[in-house]
Coordinates of C-alpha atoms in Angstrom, one line a residue:
X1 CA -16.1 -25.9 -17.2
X2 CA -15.5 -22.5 -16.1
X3 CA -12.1 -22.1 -14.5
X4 CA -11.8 -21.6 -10.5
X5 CA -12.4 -18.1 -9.3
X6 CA -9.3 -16.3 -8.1
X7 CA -8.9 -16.7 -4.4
X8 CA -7.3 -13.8 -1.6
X9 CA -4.8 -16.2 -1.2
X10 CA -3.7 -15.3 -4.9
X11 CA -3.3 -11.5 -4.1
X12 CA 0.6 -10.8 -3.8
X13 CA 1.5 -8.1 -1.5
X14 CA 4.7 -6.0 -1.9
X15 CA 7.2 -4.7 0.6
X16 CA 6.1 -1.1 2.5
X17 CA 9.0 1.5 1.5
X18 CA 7.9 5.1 2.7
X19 CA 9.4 8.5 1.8
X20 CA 9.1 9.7 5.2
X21 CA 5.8 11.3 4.8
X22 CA 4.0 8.3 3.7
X23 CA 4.2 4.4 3.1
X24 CA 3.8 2.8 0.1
X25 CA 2.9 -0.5 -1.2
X26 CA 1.1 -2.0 -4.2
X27 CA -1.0 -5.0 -4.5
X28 CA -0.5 -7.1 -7.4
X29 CA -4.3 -8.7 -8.0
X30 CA -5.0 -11.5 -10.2
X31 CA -5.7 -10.6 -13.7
X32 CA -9.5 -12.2 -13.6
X33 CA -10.3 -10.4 -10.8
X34 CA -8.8 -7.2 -11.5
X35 CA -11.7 -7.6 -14.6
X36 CA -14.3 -7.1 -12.1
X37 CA -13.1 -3.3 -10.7
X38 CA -13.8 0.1 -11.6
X39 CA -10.7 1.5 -13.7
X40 CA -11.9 4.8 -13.8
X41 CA -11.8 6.1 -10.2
X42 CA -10.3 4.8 -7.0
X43 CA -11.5 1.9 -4.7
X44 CA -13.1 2.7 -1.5
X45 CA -11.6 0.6 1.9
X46 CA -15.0 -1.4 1.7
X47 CA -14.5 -2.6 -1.8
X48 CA -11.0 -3.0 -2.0
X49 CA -11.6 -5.5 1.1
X50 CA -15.0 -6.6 -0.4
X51 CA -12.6 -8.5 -3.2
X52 CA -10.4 -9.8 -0.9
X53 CA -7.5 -7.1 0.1
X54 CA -6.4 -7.3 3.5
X55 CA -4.3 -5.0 5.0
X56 CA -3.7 -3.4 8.3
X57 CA -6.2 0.0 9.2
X58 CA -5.4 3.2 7.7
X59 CA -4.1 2.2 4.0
X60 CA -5.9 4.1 1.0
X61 CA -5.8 3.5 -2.4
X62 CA -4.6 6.6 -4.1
X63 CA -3.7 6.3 -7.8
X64 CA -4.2 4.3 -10.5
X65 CA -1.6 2.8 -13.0
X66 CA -3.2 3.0 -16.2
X67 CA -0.6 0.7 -17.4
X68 CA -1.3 -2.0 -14.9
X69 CA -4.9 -2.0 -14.0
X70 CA -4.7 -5.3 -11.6
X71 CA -1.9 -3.2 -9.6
X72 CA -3.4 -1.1 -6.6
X73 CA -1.2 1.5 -5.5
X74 CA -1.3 2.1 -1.7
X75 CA 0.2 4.8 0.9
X76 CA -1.2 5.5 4.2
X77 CA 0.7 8.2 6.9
X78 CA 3.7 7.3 8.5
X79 CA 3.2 6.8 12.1
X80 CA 0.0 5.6 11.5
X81 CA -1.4 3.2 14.0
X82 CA -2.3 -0.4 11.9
X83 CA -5.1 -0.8 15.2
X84 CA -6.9 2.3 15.0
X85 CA -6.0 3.5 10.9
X86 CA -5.3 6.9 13.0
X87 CA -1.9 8.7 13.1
X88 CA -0.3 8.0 17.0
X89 CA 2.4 11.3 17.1
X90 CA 4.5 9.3 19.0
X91 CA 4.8 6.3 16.3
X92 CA 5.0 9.5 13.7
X93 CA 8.0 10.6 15.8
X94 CA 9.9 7.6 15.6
X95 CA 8.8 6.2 12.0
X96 CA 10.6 10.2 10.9
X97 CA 13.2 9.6 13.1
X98 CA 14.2 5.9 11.9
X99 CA 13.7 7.3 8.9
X100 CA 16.2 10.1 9.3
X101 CA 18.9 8.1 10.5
X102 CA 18.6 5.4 7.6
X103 CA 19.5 8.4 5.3
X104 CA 22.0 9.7 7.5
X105 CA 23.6 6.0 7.0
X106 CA 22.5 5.6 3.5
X107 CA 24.7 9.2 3.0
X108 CA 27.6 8.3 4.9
X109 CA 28.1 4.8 3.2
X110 CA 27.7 6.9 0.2
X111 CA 24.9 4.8 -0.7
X112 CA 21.9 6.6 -2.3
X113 CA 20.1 9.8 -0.4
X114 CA 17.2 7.3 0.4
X115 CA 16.7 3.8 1.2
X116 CA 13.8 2.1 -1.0
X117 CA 12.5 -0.5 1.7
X118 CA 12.2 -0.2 5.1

């Protein structure tokens, strides 16, 4: 008997951390089904959820890790709206701003210049 086919509920998701232009995240996909993707190129929306992805609007995949095929890298634009996939200026204000002060923090605790997660 074949063994089962991998399920979305096996897809791990990581934590967003962000830079203040962008979030990140990657997506950690099981190995079997990570056999069945292009390696060569990125994944369109539609076929990232096509095997299973799910994710708020506005999330792109934008590089590969050549050392890790089955991990998708993802970053959309901070302030981005997870309704619409759209940037909303005044969620960009306060995502920089938030962002801003957690370095200002991070600085004065004389922690490191950026925080990893937010």
């Amino acid at each position: 008997p074949r063994p089962p086919a991998p399920r979305a509920m096996d897809i791990e998701y990581s934590a967003k951390s962000t830079d203040g232009t962008y979030e990140y995240r990657h997506v950690i996909l099981p190995k079997d089904l990570a056999k069945s993707i292009p390696t060569d190129r990125l994944l369109r929306e539609e076929e990232w959820r096509g095997i299973g992805v799910t994710q708020s609007r506005g999330w792109q995949h934008f590089a590969l890790h050549r050392p890790e095929p089955h991990v998708l890298l993802f970053r959309r634009p901070v302030g981005c709206d997870p309704n619409t996939g759209f940037v909303d200026p005044e969620l960009e204000r306060a995502a920089k701003a938030k962002y801003q002060q957690e370095i200002a923090e991070a600085m004065a605790a004389g922690g490191r210049a950026a925080p990893e997660e937010l």
